[in-house]
Amino acid sequence: MNTTKPEPTKNYLYLLAGAATIMALALGCSANLDEDAQASEESDTSDTVKRHLLSEFEGSFPENASPKGEVVDFEFAAALEEVKLFPNFKTEVWAYDGQVPGPTLRIRLGQTLRLKFTNALPQPTTIHWHGVRVPHAMDGVPGVTQAPIEPGESFVYKFTPKDPGTYWFHPHFRGAEQLERGLYGALIVEDAKSTPYSRDLVWILDDWRLMEDAQIYDKFVTGGDISHDGRWGNVPTVNGRVHPTIVVKPGERIRLRLINAANARIFRPDFSVFKASGIAYDGMSASRPFDPTGYDLAPGNRLDLDVTIPDALEEDMLQIIDRFTRQSFILATIKIEDTDPISPERFEIPAAARVPVWAKAMDIPVDSKMVLNARRGGNYGIEWLINGLPWTEHESLRLKHRSMHRLQFVNQSYRLHPMHIHGLFFKVIARNGTRVSEPHWRDTVLVYPQETIDVGVVPLDKGKWLTHCHIQEHAEAGMKTLIEVE
Ligand code: C2O
Ligand code: CU
């Protein structure tokens, strides 16, 4: 062991911020989402069922972008920087545009984003636009959609998003190191028509494995990370700050967009003090508001909340607690200003999206199964596998453009795997064979140990799309494959 370097300490945050935190791995149990117990009719043939499911899907989201001809230009680099995660300590990070998180890019639906990006890091990188249905060449997957951007080089990303919502961007090259060092940012695609929230806030959640000198523990993809649920840090942050206080006014109605940018940690933030409702998940609006209690945010996931700050409360400091692990901890504190309440805006929740119920989706056969497991071997001693093989040894899974498919993730391991598919949205239709009806689409779903999850999908974007576990260390150790939509 290298004795010149301090090891990460568990109670560092406790010492600094006075808030107990955890490094322990604890597996939570699956939230049971609202179930729709609709009996299926056995008599239909699967083709008839497929046609029916497809017609239910029609109009869910557009096949093509509708560019208005307005280009919104951004320009920044990824480079080394020092930031203050805590008061009085500087941490060396890798940052987009000198900040952690990187800049929040906001555009409106129909506008075209153009980013001139420069790599000032000591190693190659790319940017992936998580959840955005981009043209294949803009997806940021090295060796699949583009060559890695070498140090000193630039690359122009340009695309017109097809769907409004909460997205984010991060590297797709050595993600276990590059995300952990601080490379991530939010991309907000606002609806063509805006809703009068008093504020639209983005909270990017992360955790860091820091040493006593507040520097990032720089051994990445360790045996421990690989054989467990990836790299869990000892210091959770919201927008790059440890336990921040957010000041709000009584009566305010806020759209709060949560993004989990951690390498591996699952968050389960408890907003029950505000009776918040969920209005979007993984970007796109839900078909109806839903109770976000118990919703897990796995790496990659987003959750948009509609939060009204009460105007009469005994407490003016309310804590948002994370409850995923056995030992809960404070993510942030909401401080309600002592001012006259502003009267909450009354309006309907924006544009409820079309989300098919797909009550009969389990009646069609599984098109593609992805069995998740591990074996000894590879660069890290353990390889994470999809269908018995690690990354680069697979044949692509094939899906037909514009047709209804049922995919199945079978987790044979005792570890967590938040499975993400690029270039498409899917809907969870069953967990362990029991029908589930979530009122929203997803691009990432957390598959618990030994769990089987079925999802329904109608791919509208052709190309070779990466699918992988979003625990960066698992992906690095092989848990990636391609889905080819043709
Ligand atoms: Cu955010 Cu390939 O992932
Ligand atoms: Cu995994």
Short mmCIF file of C-alpha atoms and ligand atoms in Angstrom, two decimals:
data_model
loop_
_atom_site.label_atom_id
_atom_site.label_comp_id
_atom_site.label_asym_id
_atom_site.label_seq_id
_atom_site.Cartn_x
_atom_site.Cartn_y
_atom_site.Cartn_z
CA MET A 1 0.00 0.00 0.00
CA ASN A 2 1.16 3.50 -0.73
CA THR A 3 1.74 5.05 2.67
CA THR A 4 2.66 8.54 1.49
CA LYS A 5 -0.91 9.27 0.59
CA PRO A 6 -3.67 9.57 3.13
CA GLU A 7 -6.49 7.16 2.63
CA PRO A 8 -10.06 8.34 2.22
CA THR A 9 -11.65 8.78 5.57
CA LYS A 10 -15.18 7.96 6.45
CA ASN A 11 -15.88 10.65 8.92
CA TYR A 12 -14.32 13.54 7.07
CA LEU A 13 -17.61 15.18 6.26
CA TYR A 14 -18.66 14.68 9.82
CA LEU A 15 -15.62 16.62 11.00
CA LEU A 16 -16.03 19.37 8.48
CA ALA A 17 -19.67 19.92 8.02
CA GLY A 18 -21.11 18.44 11.15
CA ALA A 19 -23.31 16.10 9.23
CA ALA A 20 -22.85 12.39 9.55
CA THR A 21 -22.41 10.60 6.31
CA ILE A 22 -21.69 7.18 5.10
CA MET A 23 -19.56 5.09 2.89
CA ALA A 24 -21.21 1.85 3.72
CA LEU A 25 -22.84 0.03 0.92
CA ALA A 26 -26.38 -0.77 1.67
CA LEU A 27 -28.88 -2.07 -0.73
CA GLY A 28 -32.28 -0.55 -0.52
CA CYS A 29 -35.30 -2.37 -1.73
CA SER A 30 -37.27 -1.64 -4.78
CA ALA A 31 -39.99 0.94 -4.57
CA ASN A 32 -43.22 -0.57 -5.64
CA LEU A 33 -44.61 1.68 -8.29
CA ASP A 34 -48.26 2.04 -8.91
CA GLU A 35 -49.62 -1.04 -10.42
CA ASP A 36 -52.37 -1.31 -12.83
CA ALA A 37 -54.00 -4.65 -12.44
CA GLN A 38 -55.53 -4.98 -15.84
CA ALA A 39 -56.07 -8.53 -16.90
CA SER A 40 -54.76 -9.40 -20.30
CA GLU A 41 -56.69 -11.34 -22.84
CA GLU A 42 -54.84 -14.46 -23.74
CA SER A 43 -56.60 -14.91 -27.03
CA ASP A 44 -54.83 -12.24 -29.10
CA THR A 45 -51.94 -13.37 -31.18
CA SER A 46 -48.75 -11.54 -30.45
CA ASP A 47 -48.84 -9.71 -33.79
CA THR A 48 -52.26 -8.29 -33.09
CA VAL A 49 -51.08 -7.29 -29.63
CA LYS A 50 -47.98 -5.67 -31.10
CA ARG A 51 -50.08 -3.65 -33.52
CA HIS A 52 -52.30 -2.54 -30.69
CA LEU A 53 -49.31 -1.55 -28.54
CA LEU A 54 -47.84 0.38 -31.43
CA SER A 55 -51.05 2.31 -31.98
CA GLU A 56 -51.09 3.16 -28.26
CA PHE A 57 -47.58 4.52 -28.71
CA GLU A 58 -48.43 6.82 -31.64
CA GLY A 59 -47.82 10.44 -30.80
CA SER A 60 -45.71 9.73 -27.72
CA PHE A 61 -42.74 11.64 -29.06
CA PRO A 62 -41.76 12.89 -32.48
CA GLU A 63 -39.60 10.99 -34.91
CA ASN A 64 -37.89 14.11 -36.22
CA ALA A 65 -36.64 17.35 -34.76
CA SER A 66 -38.32 20.57 -35.88
CA PRO A 67 -35.48 23.07 -36.08
CA LYS A 68 -36.60 26.69 -36.16
CA GLY A 69 -33.35 27.82 -37.64
CA GLU A 70 -32.08 29.44 -34.44
CA VAL A 71 -28.65 28.33 -33.36
CA VAL A 72 -27.60 28.85 -29.76
CA ASP A 73 -23.82 28.91 -29.46
CA PHE A 74 -21.78 27.74 -26.51
CA GLU A 75 -18.06 27.41 -26.17
CA PHE A 76 -16.04 25.93 -23.37
CA ALA A 77 -13.17 23.65 -22.49
CA ALA A 78 -12.63 20.81 -20.07
CA ALA A 79 -9.59 21.60 -17.96
CA LEU A 80 -7.98 21.28 -14.54
CA GLU A 81 -9.37 23.63 -11.95
CA GLU A 82 -9.53 24.17 -8.22
CA VAL A 83 -12.94 24.49 -6.59
CA LYS A 84 -14.26 24.82 -3.06
CA LEU A 85 -16.50 21.88 -2.26
CA PHE A 86 -16.16 22.96 1.38
CA PRO A 87 -15.39 26.35 2.80
CA ASN A 88 -11.63 26.69 3.48
CA PHE A 89 -10.54 23.77 1.30
CA LYS A 90 -9.57 23.67 -2.31
CA THR A 91 -10.03 20.52 -4.30
CA GLU A 92 -8.37 19.96 -7.63
CA VAL A 93 -10.98 18.83 -10.14
CA TRP A 94 -11.51 18.51 -13.87
CA ALA A 95 -14.16 20.98 -14.90
CA TYR A 96 -16.23 22.15 -17.85
CA ASP A 97 -15.80 25.90 -18.22
CA GLY A 98 -13.95 26.14 -14.90
CA GLN A 99 -16.88 25.08 -12.74
CA VAL A 100 -18.36 22.01 -11.06
CA PRO A 101 -20.99 21.30 -12.14
CA GLY A 102 -20.27 22.60 -15.63
CA PRO A 103 -22.49 25.34 -17.01
CA THR A 104 -26.22 24.65 -17.28
CA LEU A 105 -27.01 24.88 -20.97
CA ARG A 106 -30.55 26.09 -21.54
CA ILE A 107 -32.25 26.15 -24.90
CA ARG A 108 -35.83 26.05 -26.08
CA LEU A 109 -37.41 23.22 -28.03
CA GLY A 110 -36.77 23.88 -31.73
CA GLN A 111 -33.49 25.68 -31.14
CA THR A 112 -30.24 24.13 -32.27
CA LEU A 113 -27.41 23.75 -29.79
CA ARG A 114 -23.91 24.26 -31.08
CA LEU A 115 -21.00 23.74 -28.72
CA LYS A 116 -17.41 24.36 -29.60
CA PHE A 117 -15.69 22.13 -27.12
CA THR A 118 -11.96 22.03 -26.43
CA ASN A 119 -10.16 19.30 -24.58
CA ALA A 120 -7.56 20.81 -22.24
CA LEU A 121 -7.29 17.64 -20.15
CA PRO A 122 -4.25 15.40 -19.97
CA GLN A 123 -6.14 12.57 -21.68
CA PRO A 124 -8.66 12.12 -24.52
CA THR A 125 -12.34 12.73 -23.87
CA THR A 126 -15.78 13.03 -25.55
CA ILE A 127 -19.13 14.49 -24.52
CA HIS A 128 -22.25 12.36 -24.38
CA TRP A 129 -25.65 14.06 -24.15
CA HIS A 130 -27.40 11.75 -21.75
CA GLY A 131 -31.03 11.13 -22.71
CA VAL A 132 -31.09 13.44 -25.70
CA ARG A 133 -32.13 11.82 -28.96
CA VAL A 134 -29.25 13.22 -30.99
CA PRO A 135 -28.02 12.29 -34.47
CA HIS A 136 -25.76 9.28 -34.15
CA ALA A 137 -22.54 11.25 -34.89
CA MET A 138 -23.25 13.56 -31.92
CA ASP A 139 -23.65 10.81 -29.31
CA GLY A 140 -20.10 11.04 -28.01
CA VAL A 141 -19.25 7.34 -27.85
CA PRO A 142 -15.57 6.89 -28.72
CA GLY A 143 -14.91 4.29 -31.36
CA VAL A 144 -18.62 4.06 -32.19
CA THR A 145 -19.87 7.54 -33.06
CA GLN A 146 -16.64 9.56 -33.07
CA ALA A 147 -12.91 9.38 -32.48
CA PRO A 148 -11.82 10.43 -28.99
CA ILE A 149 -11.01 14.15 -28.79
CA GLU A 150 -7.29 14.26 -28.09
CA PRO A 151 -5.73 16.72 -25.63
CA GLY A 152 -5.51 20.14 -27.28
CA GLU A 153 -8.13 19.28 -29.89
CA SER A 154 -11.61 20.70 -30.36
CA PHE A 155 -14.87 19.21 -31.53
CA VAL A 156 -18.16 20.86 -32.47
CA TYR A 157 -21.31 19.24 -31.15
CA LYS A 158 -24.43 20.41 -32.96
CA PHE A 159 -27.96 19.06 -32.71
CA THR A 160 -31.59 20.04 -32.32
CA PRO A 161 -33.23 18.16 -29.45
CA LYS A 162 -36.51 16.50 -30.27
CA ASP A 163 -37.94 16.44 -26.76
CA PRO A 164 -38.14 19.09 -24.04
CA GLY A 165 -36.85 18.12 -20.61
CA THR A 166 -33.99 17.70 -18.15
CA TYR A 167 -30.85 16.19 -19.66
CA TRP A 168 -27.18 16.20 -18.80
CA PHE A 169 -23.81 15.80 -20.41
CA HIS A 170 -20.69 13.97 -19.37
CA PRO A 171 -17.61 12.33 -20.88
CA HIS A 172 -17.85 8.87 -22.37
CA PHE A 173 -14.13 8.18 -22.27
CA ARG A 174 -12.66 6.78 -19.04
CA GLY A 175 -15.89 7.80 -17.37
CA ALA A 176 -14.95 6.24 -14.03
CA GLU A 177 -12.17 8.81 -13.73
CA GLN A 178 -13.54 11.74 -15.72
CA LEU A 179 -16.99 11.93 -14.11
CA GLU A 180 -15.50 11.41 -10.69
CA ARG A 181 -13.11 14.30 -11.23
CA GLY A 182 -16.06 16.61 -11.83
CA LEU A 183 -16.96 16.56 -15.51
CA TYR A 184 -20.73 16.89 -15.83
CA GLY A 185 -23.32 19.55 -16.51
CA ALA A 186 -27.04 19.98 -17.15
CA LEU A 187 -28.79 20.56 -20.46
CA ILE A 188 -32.30 21.93 -20.08
CA VAL A 189 -34.55 21.93 -23.12
CA GLU A 190 -37.44 24.17 -22.28
CA ASP A 191 -40.86 23.60 -23.66
CA ALA A 192 -41.88 25.88 -26.52
CA LYS A 193 -44.46 27.32 -24.13
CA SER A 194 -43.17 28.13 -20.64
CA THR A 195 -44.96 27.61 -17.32
CA PRO A 196 -44.92 30.35 -14.69
CA TYR A 197 -42.92 28.63 -11.95
CA SER A 198 -41.38 31.25 -9.71
CA ARG A 199 -38.07 29.45 -10.20
CA ASP A 200 -36.60 26.65 -12.21
CA LEU A 201 -33.79 25.03 -10.23
CA VAL A 202 -31.34 22.31 -11.17
CA TRP A 203 -29.77 20.15 -8.47
CA ILE A 204 -27.00 17.92 -9.67
CA LEU A 205 -26.29 15.27 -7.08
CA ASP A 206 -22.89 13.67 -6.79
CA ASP A 207 -20.62 12.13 -4.24
CA TRP A 208 -16.85 12.27 -4.04
CA ARG A 209 -14.28 10.00 -2.50
CA LEU A 210 -12.01 12.53 -0.87
CA MET A 211 -8.97 12.23 1.33
CA GLU A 212 -8.27 14.24 4.45
CA ASP A 213 -6.69 17.04 2.44
CA ALA A 214 -9.94 17.30 0.42
CA GLN A 215 -8.25 15.92 -2.69
CA ILE A 216 -9.86 13.28 -4.87
CA TYR A 217 -8.67 9.78 -4.06
CA ASP A 218 -6.98 9.10 -7.37
CA LYS A 219 -7.12 5.35 -7.63
CA PHE A 220 -9.97 4.68 -9.98
CA VAL A 221 -11.68 1.40 -10.82
CA THR A 222 -10.28 -0.42 -7.80
CA GLY A 223 -10.92 -4.07 -7.08
CA GLY A 224 -13.33 -2.96 -4.36
CA ASP A 225 -15.24 -0.68 -6.74
CA ILE A 226 -15.51 -3.42 -9.33
CA SER A 227 -16.56 -6.20 -7.02
CA HIS A 228 -19.14 -3.98 -5.30
CA ASP A 229 -21.54 -1.36 -6.61
CA GLY A 230 -18.84 0.89 -8.04
CA ARG A 231 -17.18 3.87 -6.41
CA TRP A 232 -19.26 5.32 -3.59
CA GLY A 233 -17.86 8.51 -2.16
CA ASN A 234 -17.67 9.82 1.38
CA VAL A 235 -18.77 13.36 0.51
CA PRO A 236 -22.14 13.96 -1.12
CA THR A 237 -22.67 17.28 -2.89
CA VAL A 238 -25.53 19.21 -4.45
CA ASN A 239 -24.30 21.40 -7.33
CA GLY A 240 -20.73 20.91 -6.14
CA ARG A 241 -21.39 22.05 -2.57
CA VAL A 242 -21.47 20.01 0.58
CA HIS A 243 -24.80 20.40 2.33
CA PRO A 244 -25.82 23.73 0.81
CA THR A 245 -28.60 25.94 2.13
CA ILE A 246 -31.08 27.11 -0.45
CA VAL A 247 -33.09 30.20 0.43
CA VAL A 248 -36.68 30.31 -0.78
CA LYS A 249 -39.70 32.52 -0.21
CA PRO A 250 -42.88 31.32 1.44
CA GLY A 251 -45.48 30.46 -1.16
CA GLU A 252 -43.04 30.00 -4.02
CA ARG A 253 -43.77 27.32 -6.58
CA ILE A 254 -40.57 25.82 -7.89
CA ARG A 255 -39.69 23.39 -10.62
CA LEU A 256 -36.82 21.39 -9.21
CA ARG A 257 -34.82 19.24 -11.58
CA LEU A 258 -32.75 16.52 -9.89
CA ILE A 259 -29.93 14.82 -11.78
CA ASN A 260 -27.79 12.00 -10.43
CA ALA A 261 -24.27 12.48 -11.79
CA ALA A 262 -22.50 10.20 -9.30
CA ASN A 263 -20.35 7.34 -10.56
CA ALA A 264 -22.30 4.81 -8.57
CA ARG A 265 -24.31 6.12 -5.61
CA ILE A 266 -28.08 5.78 -5.65
CA PHE A 267 -29.94 8.74 -4.13
CA ARG A 268 -33.40 8.65 -2.60
CA PRO A 269 -34.05 12.25 -1.55
CA ASP A 270 -37.06 12.76 0.68
CA PHE A 271 -39.15 15.78 -0.27
CA SER A 272 -42.20 14.69 1.70
CA VAL A 273 -42.06 17.79 3.92
CA PHE A 274 -43.11 19.75 0.83
CA LYS A 275 -45.63 17.26 -0.53
CA ALA A 276 -43.78 17.55 -3.81
CA SER A 277 -45.13 15.82 -6.88
CA GLY A 278 -43.13 14.20 -9.63
CA ILE A 279 -43.83 15.73 -13.03
CA ALA A 280 -41.11 14.26 -15.24
CA TYR A 281 -38.65 11.41 -15.11
CA ASP A 282 -35.49 11.01 -17.19
CA GLY A 283 -36.36 14.16 -19.07
CA MET A 284 -39.79 13.79 -20.53
CA SER A 285 -42.98 14.83 -18.79
CA ALA A 286 -45.09 12.21 -17.10
CA SER A 287 -48.64 11.56 -18.25
CA ARG A 288 -49.84 12.62 -14.80
CA PRO A 289 -48.22 13.90 -11.62
CA PHE A 290 -46.92 11.08 -9.43
CA ASP A 291 -45.87 10.60 -5.85
CA PRO A 292 -42.07 10.70 -5.83
CA THR A 293 -41.78 9.03 -2.41
CA GLY A 294 -39.39 6.13 -2.53
CA TYR A 295 -38.27 6.89 -6.08
CA ASP A 296 -34.66 5.96 -6.52
CA LEU A 297 -32.36 8.10 -8.54
CA ALA A 298 -29.68 5.87 -9.94
CA PRO A 299 -26.69 7.29 -11.79
CA GLY A 300 -28.07 8.81 -14.99
CA ASN A 301 -31.63 9.26 -13.74
CA ARG A 302 -33.44 12.61 -13.52
CA LEU A 303 -36.54 13.49 -11.54
CA ASP A 304 -38.43 16.77 -11.93
CA LEU A 305 -40.49 17.91 -8.98
CA ASP A 306 -43.22 20.49 -8.59
CA VAL A 307 -42.59 21.96 -5.14
CA THR A 308 -44.73 24.55 -3.41
CA ILE A 309 -43.12 26.18 -0.38
CA PRO A 310 -45.73 26.41 2.38
CA ASP A 311 -46.46 29.91 3.64
CA ALA A 312 -47.08 28.97 7.23
CA LEU A 313 -44.63 26.65 8.92
CA GLU A 314 -43.26 26.48 12.44
CA GLU A 315 -39.88 25.58 11.03
CA ASP A 316 -38.04 27.83 8.67
CA MET A 317 -35.17 25.40 8.09
CA LEU A 318 -36.17 22.18 6.42
CA GLN A 319 -33.78 19.42 5.66
CA ILE A 320 -33.79 17.28 2.58
CA ILE A 321 -32.63 13.88 3.73
CA ASP A 322 -31.34 11.11 1.53
CA ARG A 323 -32.80 7.77 2.56
CA PHE A 324 -31.29 5.23 0.21
CA THR A 325 -28.73 3.85 2.59
CA ARG A 326 -29.44 2.55 6.06
CA GLN A 327 -27.75 5.62 7.45
CA SER A 328 -29.59 8.62 6.11
CA PHE A 329 -27.81 11.93 5.60
CA ILE A 330 -28.65 15.54 4.84
CA LEU A 331 -28.34 16.54 1.23
CA ALA A 332 -29.37 20.16 1.56
CA THR A 333 -31.27 22.56 3.77
CA ILE A 334 -34.11 24.71 2.54
CA LYS A 335 -34.36 27.99 4.40
CA ILE A 336 -37.66 29.79 4.14
CA GLU A 337 -37.17 33.55 4.23
CA ASP A 338 -39.07 35.56 6.76
CA THR A 339 -40.96 37.66 4.25
CA ASP A 340 -44.56 38.06 3.26
CA PRO A 341 -45.69 34.99 1.39
CA ILE A 342 -45.94 35.38 -2.31
CA SER A 343 -49.14 33.84 -3.50
CA PRO A 344 -48.43 30.54 -5.19
CA GLU A 345 -49.06 30.46 -8.88
CA ARG A 346 -51.98 28.35 -9.89
CA PHE A 347 -51.56 26.55 -13.14
CA GLU A 348 -51.84 23.14 -14.63
CA ILE A 349 -48.72 21.05 -14.71
CA PRO A 350 -47.09 21.53 -18.12
CA ALA A 351 -47.83 19.42 -21.13
CA ALA A 352 -48.64 15.98 -19.83
CA ALA A 353 -46.92 13.75 -22.32
CA ARG A 354 -48.52 10.83 -24.02
CA VAL A 355 -47.36 7.71 -22.27
CA PRO A 356 -49.04 4.47 -23.34
CA VAL A 357 -50.36 2.19 -20.62
CA TRP A 358 -49.25 -0.90 -22.56
CA ALA A 359 -51.32 -3.18 -20.36
CA LYS A 360 -50.69 -6.08 -22.74
CA ALA A 361 -47.01 -5.54 -23.31
CA MET A 362 -46.12 -8.68 -21.36
CA ASP A 363 -48.14 -10.73 -23.85
CA ILE A 364 -45.57 -10.36 -26.58
CA PRO A 365 -42.41 -12.45 -26.57
CA VAL A 366 -39.08 -11.07 -25.38
CA ASP A 367 -37.07 -9.78 -28.37
CA SER A 368 -33.77 -9.25 -26.62
CA LYS A 369 -32.62 -10.45 -23.28
CA MET A 370 -29.67 -8.92 -21.47
CA VAL A 371 -28.35 -11.19 -18.75
CA LEU A 372 -26.16 -9.27 -16.31
CA ASN A 373 -23.39 -11.10 -14.53
CA ALA A 374 -19.66 -11.17 -13.83
CA ARG A 375 -16.70 -13.49 -14.26
CA ARG A 376 -13.04 -13.51 -13.26
CA GLY A 377 -10.56 -12.08 -15.73
CA GLY A 378 -9.97 -9.01 -17.83
CA ASN A 379 -7.94 -5.88 -17.01
CA TYR A 380 -9.39 -5.48 -13.54
CA GLY A 381 -9.59 -9.05 -12.34
CA ILE A 382 -13.36 -9.09 -12.69
CA GLU A 383 -15.29 -8.52 -15.87
CA TRP A 384 -18.89 -7.36 -15.92
CA LEU A 385 -20.83 -9.08 -18.65
CA ILE A 386 -23.93 -8.78 -20.76
CA ASN A 387 -25.07 -12.18 -22.03
CA GLY A 388 -21.83 -13.80 -20.93
CA LEU A 389 -19.50 -11.41 -22.77
CA PRO A 390 -17.67 -8.17 -21.98
CA TRP A 391 -17.57 -5.05 -24.17
CA THR A 392 -16.10 -5.46 -27.65
CA GLU A 393 -16.83 -9.18 -27.76
CA HIS A 394 -20.55 -8.81 -28.50
CA GLU A 395 -22.59 -8.84 -31.65
CA SER A 396 -25.02 -5.90 -31.62
CA LEU A 397 -28.55 -6.60 -30.46
CA ARG A 398 -30.90 -5.69 -33.29
CA LEU A 399 -34.16 -3.78 -33.08
CA LYS A 400 -36.47 -2.68 -35.85
CA HIS A 401 -37.09 1.00 -36.35
CA ARG A 402 -40.71 1.99 -35.52
CA SER A 403 -41.73 -1.44 -34.20
CA MET A 404 -42.78 -2.56 -30.78
CA HIS A 405 -40.20 -4.51 -28.79
CA ARG A 406 -39.98 -6.12 -25.42
CA LEU A 407 -36.52 -6.15 -23.84
CA GLN A 408 -35.57 -7.92 -20.68
CA PHE A 409 -32.80 -7.21 -18.20
CA VAL A 410 -32.01 -10.24 -16.07
CA ASN A 411 -29.71 -9.45 -13.18
CA GLN A 412 -28.12 -12.70 -12.11
CA SER A 413 -25.63 -10.92 -9.86
CA TYR A 414 -25.96 -9.60 -6.34
CA ARG A 415 -25.04 -6.06 -7.42
CA LEU A 416 -26.92 -3.02 -8.63
CA HIS A 417 -27.01 -2.25 -12.33
CA PRO A 418 -28.66 0.99 -13.49
CA MET A 419 -29.03 0.08 -17.16
CA HIS A 420 -29.05 2.94 -19.63
CA ILE A 421 -29.82 2.83 -23.34
CA HIS A 422 -28.64 5.63 -25.60
CA GLY A 423 -30.84 7.03 -28.37
CA LEU A 424 -34.24 5.90 -27.15
CA PHE A 425 -36.78 5.99 -24.35
CA PHE A 426 -38.35 2.87 -22.92
CA LYS A 427 -41.08 2.10 -20.44
CA VAL A 428 -40.87 -0.38 -17.59
CA ILE A 429 -43.66 -2.93 -18.02
CA ALA A 430 -42.83 -5.50 -15.34
CA ARG A 431 -40.55 -6.21 -12.41
CA ASN A 432 -39.96 -9.86 -11.63
CA GLY A 433 -42.86 -10.71 -13.89
CA THR A 434 -45.34 -8.46 -12.07
CA ARG A 435 -46.84 -5.77 -14.24
CA VAL A 436 -45.81 -2.22 -13.42
CA SER A 437 -47.32 0.91 -14.84
CA GLU A 438 -45.12 3.95 -14.46
CA PRO A 439 -46.66 7.14 -15.88
CA HIS A 440 -43.42 8.08 -17.59
CA TRP A 441 -40.66 7.05 -19.97
CA ARG A 442 -37.11 6.33 -18.90
CA ASP A 443 -33.66 6.08 -20.39
CA THR A 444 -32.15 4.40 -17.31
CA VAL A 445 -33.58 1.79 -14.98
CA LEU A 446 -32.01 0.43 -11.83
CA VAL A 447 -32.02 -3.36 -11.88
CA TYR A 448 -31.72 -4.64 -8.33
CA PRO A 449 -29.79 -7.77 -7.37
CA GLN A 450 -31.39 -10.88 -8.84
CA GLU A 451 -34.16 -8.80 -10.38
CA THR A 452 -35.68 -9.17 -13.84
CA ILE A 453 -37.11 -6.07 -15.50
CA ASP A 454 -39.09 -6.01 -18.74
CA VAL A 455 -39.31 -2.84 -20.75
CA GLY A 456 -41.27 -1.88 -23.84
CA VAL A 457 -39.69 0.24 -26.54
CA VAL A 458 -40.46 1.62 -29.98
CA PRO A 459 -37.17 2.94 -31.38
CA LEU A 460 -37.54 6.02 -33.58
CA ASP A 461 -33.87 6.80 -34.12
CA LYS A 462 -31.71 4.64 -36.33
CA GLY A 463 -28.13 3.90 -35.45
CA LYS A 464 -25.88 1.87 -33.21
CA TRP A 465 -26.70 2.90 -29.68
CA LEU A 466 -24.67 2.01 -26.67
CA THR A 467 -26.40 0.34 -23.77
CA HIS A 468 -24.55 -0.05 -20.50
CA CYS A 469 -24.60 -0.05 -16.75
CA HIS A 470 -24.30 3.56 -15.59
CA ILE A 471 -22.17 2.55 -12.62
CA GLN A 472 -19.03 3.83 -14.27
CA GLU A 473 -16.78 1.11 -12.86
CA HIS A 474 -19.06 -1.68 -14.08
CA ALA A 475 -19.17 -0.11 -17.55
CA GLU A 476 -15.39 0.24 -17.53
CA ALA A 477 -15.07 -3.44 -16.61
CA GLY A 478 -17.10 -4.55 -19.61
CA MET A 479 -20.82 -4.00 -18.98
CA LYS A 480 -21.59 -2.29 -22.28
CA THR A 481 -23.00 -3.48 -25.58
CA LEU A 482 -24.62 -2.04 -28.70
CA ILE A 483 -28.22 -1.98 -29.81
CA GLU A 484 -28.55 -1.47 -33.52
CA VAL A 485 -31.77 0.13 -34.68
CA GLU A 486 -32.32 -0.41 -38.40
CU1 C2O B 1 -24.98 8.92 -19.15
CU2 C2O B 1 -23.69 6.19 -21.83
O1 C2O B 1 -24.32 7.50 -20.50
CU CU B 2 -23.63 -2.36 -12.94
#
